[in-house]
Short mmCIF file of C-alpha atoms in Angstrom, two decimals:
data_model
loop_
_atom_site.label_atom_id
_atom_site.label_comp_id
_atom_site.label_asym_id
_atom_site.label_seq_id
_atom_site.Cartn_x
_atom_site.Cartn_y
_atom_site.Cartn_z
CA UNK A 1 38.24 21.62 38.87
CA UNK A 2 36.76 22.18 35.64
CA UNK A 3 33.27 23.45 34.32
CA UNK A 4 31.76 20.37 33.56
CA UNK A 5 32.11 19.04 37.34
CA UNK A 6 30.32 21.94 38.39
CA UNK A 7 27.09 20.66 36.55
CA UNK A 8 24.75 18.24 37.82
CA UNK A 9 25.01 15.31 35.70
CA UNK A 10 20.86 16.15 33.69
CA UNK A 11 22.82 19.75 32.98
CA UNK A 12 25.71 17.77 31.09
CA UNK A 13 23.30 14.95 29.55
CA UNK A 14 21.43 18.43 27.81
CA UNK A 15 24.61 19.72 27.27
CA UNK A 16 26.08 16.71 25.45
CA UNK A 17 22.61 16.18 23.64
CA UNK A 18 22.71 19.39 22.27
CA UNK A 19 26.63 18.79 20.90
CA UNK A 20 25.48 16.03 19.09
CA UNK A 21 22.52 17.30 17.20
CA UNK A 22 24.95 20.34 16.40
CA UNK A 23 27.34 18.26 14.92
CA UNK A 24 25.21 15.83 13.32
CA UNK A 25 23.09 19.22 11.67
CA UNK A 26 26.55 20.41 10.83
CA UNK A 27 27.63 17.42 9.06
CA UNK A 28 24.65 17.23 7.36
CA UNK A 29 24.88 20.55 5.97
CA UNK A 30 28.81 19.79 5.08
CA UNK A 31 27.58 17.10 3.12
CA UNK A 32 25.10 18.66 1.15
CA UNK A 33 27.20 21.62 0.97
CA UNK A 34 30.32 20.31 -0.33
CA UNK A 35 28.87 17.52 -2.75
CA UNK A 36 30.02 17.10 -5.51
CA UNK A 37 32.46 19.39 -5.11
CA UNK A 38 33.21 19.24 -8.74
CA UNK A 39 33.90 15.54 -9.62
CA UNK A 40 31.80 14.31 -12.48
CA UNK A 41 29.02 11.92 -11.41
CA UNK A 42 28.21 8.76 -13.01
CA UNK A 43 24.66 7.92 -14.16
CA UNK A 44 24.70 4.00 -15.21
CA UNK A 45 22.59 2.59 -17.10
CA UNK A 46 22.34 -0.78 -17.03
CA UNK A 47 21.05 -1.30 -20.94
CA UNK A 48 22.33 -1.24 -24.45
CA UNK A 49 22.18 3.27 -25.68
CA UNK A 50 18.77 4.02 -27.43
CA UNK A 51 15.96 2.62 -24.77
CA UNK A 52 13.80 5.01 -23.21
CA UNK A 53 15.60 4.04 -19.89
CA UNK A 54 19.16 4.96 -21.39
CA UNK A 55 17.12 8.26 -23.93
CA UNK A 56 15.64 9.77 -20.96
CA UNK A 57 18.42 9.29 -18.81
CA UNK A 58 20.96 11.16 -20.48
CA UNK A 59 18.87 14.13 -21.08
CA UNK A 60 17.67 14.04 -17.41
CA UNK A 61 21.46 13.79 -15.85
CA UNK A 62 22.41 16.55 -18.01
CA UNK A 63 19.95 18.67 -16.54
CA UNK A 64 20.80 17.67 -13.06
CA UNK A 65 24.45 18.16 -14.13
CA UNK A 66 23.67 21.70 -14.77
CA UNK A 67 21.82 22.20 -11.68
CA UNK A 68 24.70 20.82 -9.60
CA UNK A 69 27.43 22.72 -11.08
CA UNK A 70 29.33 19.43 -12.58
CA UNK A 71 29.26 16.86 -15.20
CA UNK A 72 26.87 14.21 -15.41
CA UNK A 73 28.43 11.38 -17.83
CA UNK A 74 26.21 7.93 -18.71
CA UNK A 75 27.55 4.65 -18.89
CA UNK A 76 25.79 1.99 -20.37
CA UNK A 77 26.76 -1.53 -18.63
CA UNK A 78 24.33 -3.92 -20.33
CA UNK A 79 23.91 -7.29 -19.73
CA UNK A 80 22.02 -10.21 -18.15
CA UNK A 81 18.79 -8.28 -18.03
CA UNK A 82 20.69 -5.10 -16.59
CA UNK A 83 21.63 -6.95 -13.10
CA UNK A 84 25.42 -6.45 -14.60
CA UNK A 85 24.96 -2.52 -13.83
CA UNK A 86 22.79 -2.96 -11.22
CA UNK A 87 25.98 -4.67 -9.44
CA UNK A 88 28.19 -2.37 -10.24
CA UNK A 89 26.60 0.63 -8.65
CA UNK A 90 25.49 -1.77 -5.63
CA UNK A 91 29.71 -2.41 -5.19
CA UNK A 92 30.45 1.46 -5.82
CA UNK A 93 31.17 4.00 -2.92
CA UNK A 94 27.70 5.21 -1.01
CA UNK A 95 29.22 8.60 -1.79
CA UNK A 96 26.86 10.18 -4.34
CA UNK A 97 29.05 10.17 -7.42
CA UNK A 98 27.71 6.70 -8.91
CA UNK A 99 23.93 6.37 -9.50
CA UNK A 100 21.65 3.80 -11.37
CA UNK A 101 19.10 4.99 -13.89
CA UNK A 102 17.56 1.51 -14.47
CA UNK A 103 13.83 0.43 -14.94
CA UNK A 104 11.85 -2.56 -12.88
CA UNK A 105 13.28 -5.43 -14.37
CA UNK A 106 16.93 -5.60 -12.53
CA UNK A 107 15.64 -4.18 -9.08
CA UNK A 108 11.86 -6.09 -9.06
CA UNK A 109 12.02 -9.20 -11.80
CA UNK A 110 15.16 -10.25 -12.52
CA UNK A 111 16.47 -10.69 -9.16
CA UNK A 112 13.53 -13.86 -8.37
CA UNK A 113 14.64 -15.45 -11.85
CA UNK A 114 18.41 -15.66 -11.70
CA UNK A 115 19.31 -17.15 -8.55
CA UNK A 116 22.17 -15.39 -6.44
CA UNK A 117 23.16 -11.89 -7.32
CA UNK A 118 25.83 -10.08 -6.16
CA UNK A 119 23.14 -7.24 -4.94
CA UNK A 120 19.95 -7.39 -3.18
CA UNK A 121 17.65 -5.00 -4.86
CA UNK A 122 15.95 -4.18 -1.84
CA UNK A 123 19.14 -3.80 0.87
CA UNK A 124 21.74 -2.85 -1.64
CA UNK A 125 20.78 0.32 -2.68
CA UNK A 126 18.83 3.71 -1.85
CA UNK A 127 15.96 4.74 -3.73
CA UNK A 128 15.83 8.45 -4.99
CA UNK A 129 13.35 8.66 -7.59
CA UNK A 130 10.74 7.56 -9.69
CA UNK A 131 11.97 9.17 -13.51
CA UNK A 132 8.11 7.29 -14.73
CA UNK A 133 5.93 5.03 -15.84
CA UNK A 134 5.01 3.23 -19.39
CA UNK A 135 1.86 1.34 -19.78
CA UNK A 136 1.67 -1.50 -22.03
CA UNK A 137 -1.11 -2.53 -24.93
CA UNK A 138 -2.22 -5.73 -25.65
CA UNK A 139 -1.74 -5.90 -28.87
CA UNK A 140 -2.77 -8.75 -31.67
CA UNK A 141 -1.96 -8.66 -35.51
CA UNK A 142 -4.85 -7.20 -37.50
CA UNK A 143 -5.10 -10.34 -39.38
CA UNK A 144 -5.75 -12.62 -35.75
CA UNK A 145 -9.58 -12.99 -35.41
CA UNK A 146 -9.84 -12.19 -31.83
CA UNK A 147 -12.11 -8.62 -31.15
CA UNK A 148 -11.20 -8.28 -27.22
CA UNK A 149 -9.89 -10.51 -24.14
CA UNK A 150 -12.48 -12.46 -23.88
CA UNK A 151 -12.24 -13.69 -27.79
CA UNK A 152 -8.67 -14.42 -27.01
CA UNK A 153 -8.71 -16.22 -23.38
CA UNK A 154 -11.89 -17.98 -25.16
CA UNK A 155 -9.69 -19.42 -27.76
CA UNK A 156 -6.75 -19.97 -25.80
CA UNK A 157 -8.84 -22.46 -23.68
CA UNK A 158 -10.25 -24.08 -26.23
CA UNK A 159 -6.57 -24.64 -27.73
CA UNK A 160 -4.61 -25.64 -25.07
CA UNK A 161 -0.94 -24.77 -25.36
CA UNK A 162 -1.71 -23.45 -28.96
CA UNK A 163 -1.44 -19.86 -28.94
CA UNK A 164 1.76 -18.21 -28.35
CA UNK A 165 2.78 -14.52 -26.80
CA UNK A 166 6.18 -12.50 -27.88
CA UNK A 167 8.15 -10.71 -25.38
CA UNK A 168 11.32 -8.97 -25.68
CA UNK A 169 13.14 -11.64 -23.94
CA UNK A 170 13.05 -13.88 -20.42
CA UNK A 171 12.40 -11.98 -17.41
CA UNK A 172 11.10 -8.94 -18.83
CA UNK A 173 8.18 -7.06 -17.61
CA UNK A 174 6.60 -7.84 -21.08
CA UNK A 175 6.51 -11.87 -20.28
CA UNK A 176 5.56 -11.31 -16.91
CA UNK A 177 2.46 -9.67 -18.34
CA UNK A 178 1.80 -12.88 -20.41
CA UNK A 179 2.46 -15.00 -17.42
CA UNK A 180 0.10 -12.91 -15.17
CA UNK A 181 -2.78 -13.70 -17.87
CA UNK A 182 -1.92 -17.41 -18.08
CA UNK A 183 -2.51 -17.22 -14.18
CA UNK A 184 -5.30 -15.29 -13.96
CA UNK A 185 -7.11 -16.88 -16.65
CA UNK A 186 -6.06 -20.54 -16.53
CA UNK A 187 -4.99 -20.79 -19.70
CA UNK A 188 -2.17 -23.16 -21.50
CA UNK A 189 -0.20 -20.34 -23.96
CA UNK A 190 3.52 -20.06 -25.43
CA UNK A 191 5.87 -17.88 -24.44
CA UNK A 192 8.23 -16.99 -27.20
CA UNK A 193 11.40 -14.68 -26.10
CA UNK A 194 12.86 -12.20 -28.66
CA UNK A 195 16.10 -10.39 -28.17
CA UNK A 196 14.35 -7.44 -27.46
CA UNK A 197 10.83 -5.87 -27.84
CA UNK A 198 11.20 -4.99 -31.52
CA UNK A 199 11.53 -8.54 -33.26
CA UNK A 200 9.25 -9.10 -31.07
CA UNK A 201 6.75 -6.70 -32.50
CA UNK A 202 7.73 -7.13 -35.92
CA UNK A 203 6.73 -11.36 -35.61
CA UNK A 204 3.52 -10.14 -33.93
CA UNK A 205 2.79 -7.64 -36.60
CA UNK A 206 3.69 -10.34 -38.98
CA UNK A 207 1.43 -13.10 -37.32
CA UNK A 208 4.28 -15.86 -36.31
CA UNK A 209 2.96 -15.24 -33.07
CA UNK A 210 -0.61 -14.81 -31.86
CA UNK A 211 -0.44 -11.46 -29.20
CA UNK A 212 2.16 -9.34 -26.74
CA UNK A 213 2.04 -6.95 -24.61
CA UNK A 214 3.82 -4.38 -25.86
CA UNK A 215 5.06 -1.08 -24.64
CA UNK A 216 2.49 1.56 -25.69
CA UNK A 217 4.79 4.09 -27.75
CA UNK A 218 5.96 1.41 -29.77
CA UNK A 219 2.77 -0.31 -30.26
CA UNK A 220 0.80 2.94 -30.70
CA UNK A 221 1.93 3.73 -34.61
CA UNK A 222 1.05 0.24 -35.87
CA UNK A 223 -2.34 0.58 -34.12
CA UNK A 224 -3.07 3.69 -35.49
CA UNK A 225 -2.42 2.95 -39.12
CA UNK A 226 -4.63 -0.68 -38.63
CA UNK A 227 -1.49 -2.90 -38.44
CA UNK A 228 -2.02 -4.12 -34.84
CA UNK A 229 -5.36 -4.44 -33.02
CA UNK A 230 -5.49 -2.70 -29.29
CA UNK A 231 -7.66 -5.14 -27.07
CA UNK A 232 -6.78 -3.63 -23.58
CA UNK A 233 -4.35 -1.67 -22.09
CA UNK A 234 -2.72 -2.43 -18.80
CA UNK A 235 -3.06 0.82 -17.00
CA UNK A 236 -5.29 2.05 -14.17
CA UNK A 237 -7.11 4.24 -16.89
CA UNK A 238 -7.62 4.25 -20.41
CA UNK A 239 -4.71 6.05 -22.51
CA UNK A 240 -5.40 9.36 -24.12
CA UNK A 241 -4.17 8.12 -27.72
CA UNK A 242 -6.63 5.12 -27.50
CA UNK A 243 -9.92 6.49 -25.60
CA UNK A 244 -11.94 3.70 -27.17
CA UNK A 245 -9.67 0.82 -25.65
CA UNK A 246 -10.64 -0.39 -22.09
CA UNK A 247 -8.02 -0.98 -19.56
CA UNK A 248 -7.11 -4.91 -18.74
CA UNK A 249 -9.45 -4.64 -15.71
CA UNK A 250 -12.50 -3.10 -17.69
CA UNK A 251 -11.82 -6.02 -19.75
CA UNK A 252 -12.31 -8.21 -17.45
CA UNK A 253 -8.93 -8.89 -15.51
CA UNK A 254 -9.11 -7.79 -12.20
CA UNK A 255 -5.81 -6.73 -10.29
CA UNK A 256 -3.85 -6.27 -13.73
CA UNK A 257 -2.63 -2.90 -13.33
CA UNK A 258 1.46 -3.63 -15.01
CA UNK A 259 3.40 -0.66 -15.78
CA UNK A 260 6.93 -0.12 -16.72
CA UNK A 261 8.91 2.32 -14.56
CA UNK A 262 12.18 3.51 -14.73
CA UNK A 263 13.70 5.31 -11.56
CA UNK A 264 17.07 6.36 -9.97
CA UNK A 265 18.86 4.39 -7.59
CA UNK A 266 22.30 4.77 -5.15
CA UNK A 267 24.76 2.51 -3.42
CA UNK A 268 23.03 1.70 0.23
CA UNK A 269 24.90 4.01 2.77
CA UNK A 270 24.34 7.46 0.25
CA UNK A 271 23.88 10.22 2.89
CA UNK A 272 20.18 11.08 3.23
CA UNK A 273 21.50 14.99 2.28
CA UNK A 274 22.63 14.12 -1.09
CA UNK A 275 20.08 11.62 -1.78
CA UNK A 276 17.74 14.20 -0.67
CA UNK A 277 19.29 17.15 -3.07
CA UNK A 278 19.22 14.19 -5.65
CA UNK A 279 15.71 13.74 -5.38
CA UNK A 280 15.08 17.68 -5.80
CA UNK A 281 17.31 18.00 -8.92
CA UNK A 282 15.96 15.52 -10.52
CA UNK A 283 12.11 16.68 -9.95
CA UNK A 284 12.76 19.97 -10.68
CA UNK A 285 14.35 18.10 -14.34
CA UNK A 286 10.89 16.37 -14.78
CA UNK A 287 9.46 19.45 -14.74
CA UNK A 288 11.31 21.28 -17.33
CA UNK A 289 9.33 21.72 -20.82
CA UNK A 290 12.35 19.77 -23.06
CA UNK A 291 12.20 16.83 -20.67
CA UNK A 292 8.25 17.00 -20.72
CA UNK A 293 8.36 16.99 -24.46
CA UNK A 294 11.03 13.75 -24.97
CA UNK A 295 8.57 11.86 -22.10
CA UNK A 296 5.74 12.47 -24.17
CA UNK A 297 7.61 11.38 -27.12
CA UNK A 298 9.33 8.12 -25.98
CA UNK A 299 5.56 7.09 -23.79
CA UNK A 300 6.68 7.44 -20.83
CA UNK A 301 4.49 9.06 -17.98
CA UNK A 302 6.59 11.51 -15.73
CA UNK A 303 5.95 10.66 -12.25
CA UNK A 304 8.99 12.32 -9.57
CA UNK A 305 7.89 11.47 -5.64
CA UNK A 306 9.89 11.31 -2.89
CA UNK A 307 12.46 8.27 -2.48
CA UNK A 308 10.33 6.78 -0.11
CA UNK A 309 7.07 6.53 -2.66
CA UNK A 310 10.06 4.66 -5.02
CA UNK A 311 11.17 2.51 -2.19
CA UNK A 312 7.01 1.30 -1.65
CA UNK A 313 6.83 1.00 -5.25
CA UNK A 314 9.76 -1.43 -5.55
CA UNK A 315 8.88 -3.68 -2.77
CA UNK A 316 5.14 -3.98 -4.27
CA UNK A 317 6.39 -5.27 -7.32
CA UNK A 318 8.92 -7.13 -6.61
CA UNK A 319 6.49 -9.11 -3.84
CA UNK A 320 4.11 -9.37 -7.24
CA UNK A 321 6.64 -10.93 -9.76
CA UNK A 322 8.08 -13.15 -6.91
CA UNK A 323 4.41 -14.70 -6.53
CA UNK A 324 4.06 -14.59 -10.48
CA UNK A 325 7.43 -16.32 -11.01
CA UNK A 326 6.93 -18.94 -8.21
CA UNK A 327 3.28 -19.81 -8.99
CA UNK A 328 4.73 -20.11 -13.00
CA UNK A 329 7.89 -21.98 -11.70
CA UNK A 330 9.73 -19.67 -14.60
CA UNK A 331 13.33 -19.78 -14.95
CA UNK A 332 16.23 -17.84 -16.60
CA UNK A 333 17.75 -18.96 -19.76
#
């Protein structure tokens, strides 16, 4: 006869219960202990080197590197709005040694514009962190009469389909920001995709087209030197570098908070230890004075969080743009 018959069967349920929180605590701590173990990680980035998303990424995995005891290596796999290395990491083993670095246009915009992916941004992958934020300046040439909003929604209506907006190219945050005016406002405008923000800055600067919204550390130099007029930026509160400039909604626009954010994703299936030692690593990086500095530098604001704050902040967007792009019946080029 052995032990176990000799205990009433509630004894063995507490005694089984018990086995199975020990080994699921043990394989927990396995996991976290052992990863990575030495392999080199992969930090993809799903746009051309150079961007903020791909500038701050690489100095951010090489801190986390550090931290982990391995290498950190970035791979830029650009492409149809950055849902090309969004893919890739969504197909790649839920094992911790792939991650995304991407921004909000793959994993909240893109995916409503283009149809079927080969990912869903919301089932296909775990959210770690938020890396930040940038907030975006409505921004007009200085030779383009209009003062504020109001001067330019005012002249929009009374020019139907006349005035035309810039943005760095179809489905990017910056046309969804035109598109969010044209529905909040009522207005008739034209949307005029670059490839990329800075033609598209340079043809606003030079007057081809009327206004964009453009990403505030680009924008910021030509505004201070009197080459571009600031009439609102899209933030919850005004920027420090432009204290005289009211925010979209002081302006008038109610509900038109837009910022840019750039975070850290994993394959779906990651275990919660390493996406949890993830998270840690890489807000512990945000911290650190050199990343503070390039942040500051490129306009981005550091935010960190946990990877369920990331996870709310996805789903709120994307639930946003999907109403934008359906209400605005837009569709990819």
């Amino acid at each position: 006869m052995t032990t176990s018959t000799l205990l009433p069967s509630s004894a063995l349920r507490r005694r089984f219960l018990v086995s199975g929180l020990a080994l699921a605590t043990s394989l927990g701590v396995s996991a976290q202990g052992n990863w990575p173990t030495g392999r080199v990680i992969t930090w993809v980035v799903p746009y051309p080197p150079g961007g903020s998303t791909d500038v701050l990424g690489r100095s951010v995995a090489q801190k986390v590197g550090s931290a982990l005891g391995t290498s950190v290596i970035v791979d830029n796999r650009a492409g149809a709005t950055g849902t090309i290395g969004a893919a890739f990491v969504a197909k790649a083993a839920p094992d911790g040694y792939t991650l995304l670095g991407t921004s909000i246009g793959p994993q909240a915009i893109a995916p409503h514009l283009m149809g079927k992916l080969p990912y869903d941004p919301l089932q296909s992958f775990a959210p770690v962190v938020t890396i930040g934020t940038i907030p975006h300046i409505l921004v007009v040439g200085a030779d383009q009469p209009y003062k504020t909003v109001a001067n330019l929604v005012a002249a929009a209506k009374a020019q139907p389909g006349k005035l035309a907006f810039a943005s760095g190219g179809t489905g990017t945050v910056l046309q969804m920001q035109g598109e969010l005016l044209k529905q909040q406002t009522g207005v008739q405008l034209i949307h005029v995709p670059y490839k990329g923000d800075t033609p598209a800055l340079q043809d606003t600067l030079g007057g081809q087209v009327n206004f964009m919204f453009a990403p505030a550390a680009a924008a910021l130099p030509h505004v201070q030197s009197g080459k571009l007029r600031a009439l609102a930026v899209t933030s919850a509160a005004r920027l420090k570098a432009l204290p005289d400039v009211p925010t979209m909604g002081e302006a008038g626009m109610k509900n038109f908070v837009v910022e840019q954010w750039q975070a850290v994703f994993a394959p779906a299936g990651t275990p919660a230890p390493v996406v949890e030692r993830l998270n840690r690593e890489i807000n512990a990086a945000l911290k650190d004075p050199s990343i503070t500095a390039l942040a500051d530098k490129l306009g981005v604001t550091l935010v960190g969080g946990t990877p369920q704050q990331l996870g709310d902040l996805q789903k709120a967007d994307s639930a946003k743009w999907a109403e934008v792009i359906r209400k605005g019946n837009i569709k990819a080029e």
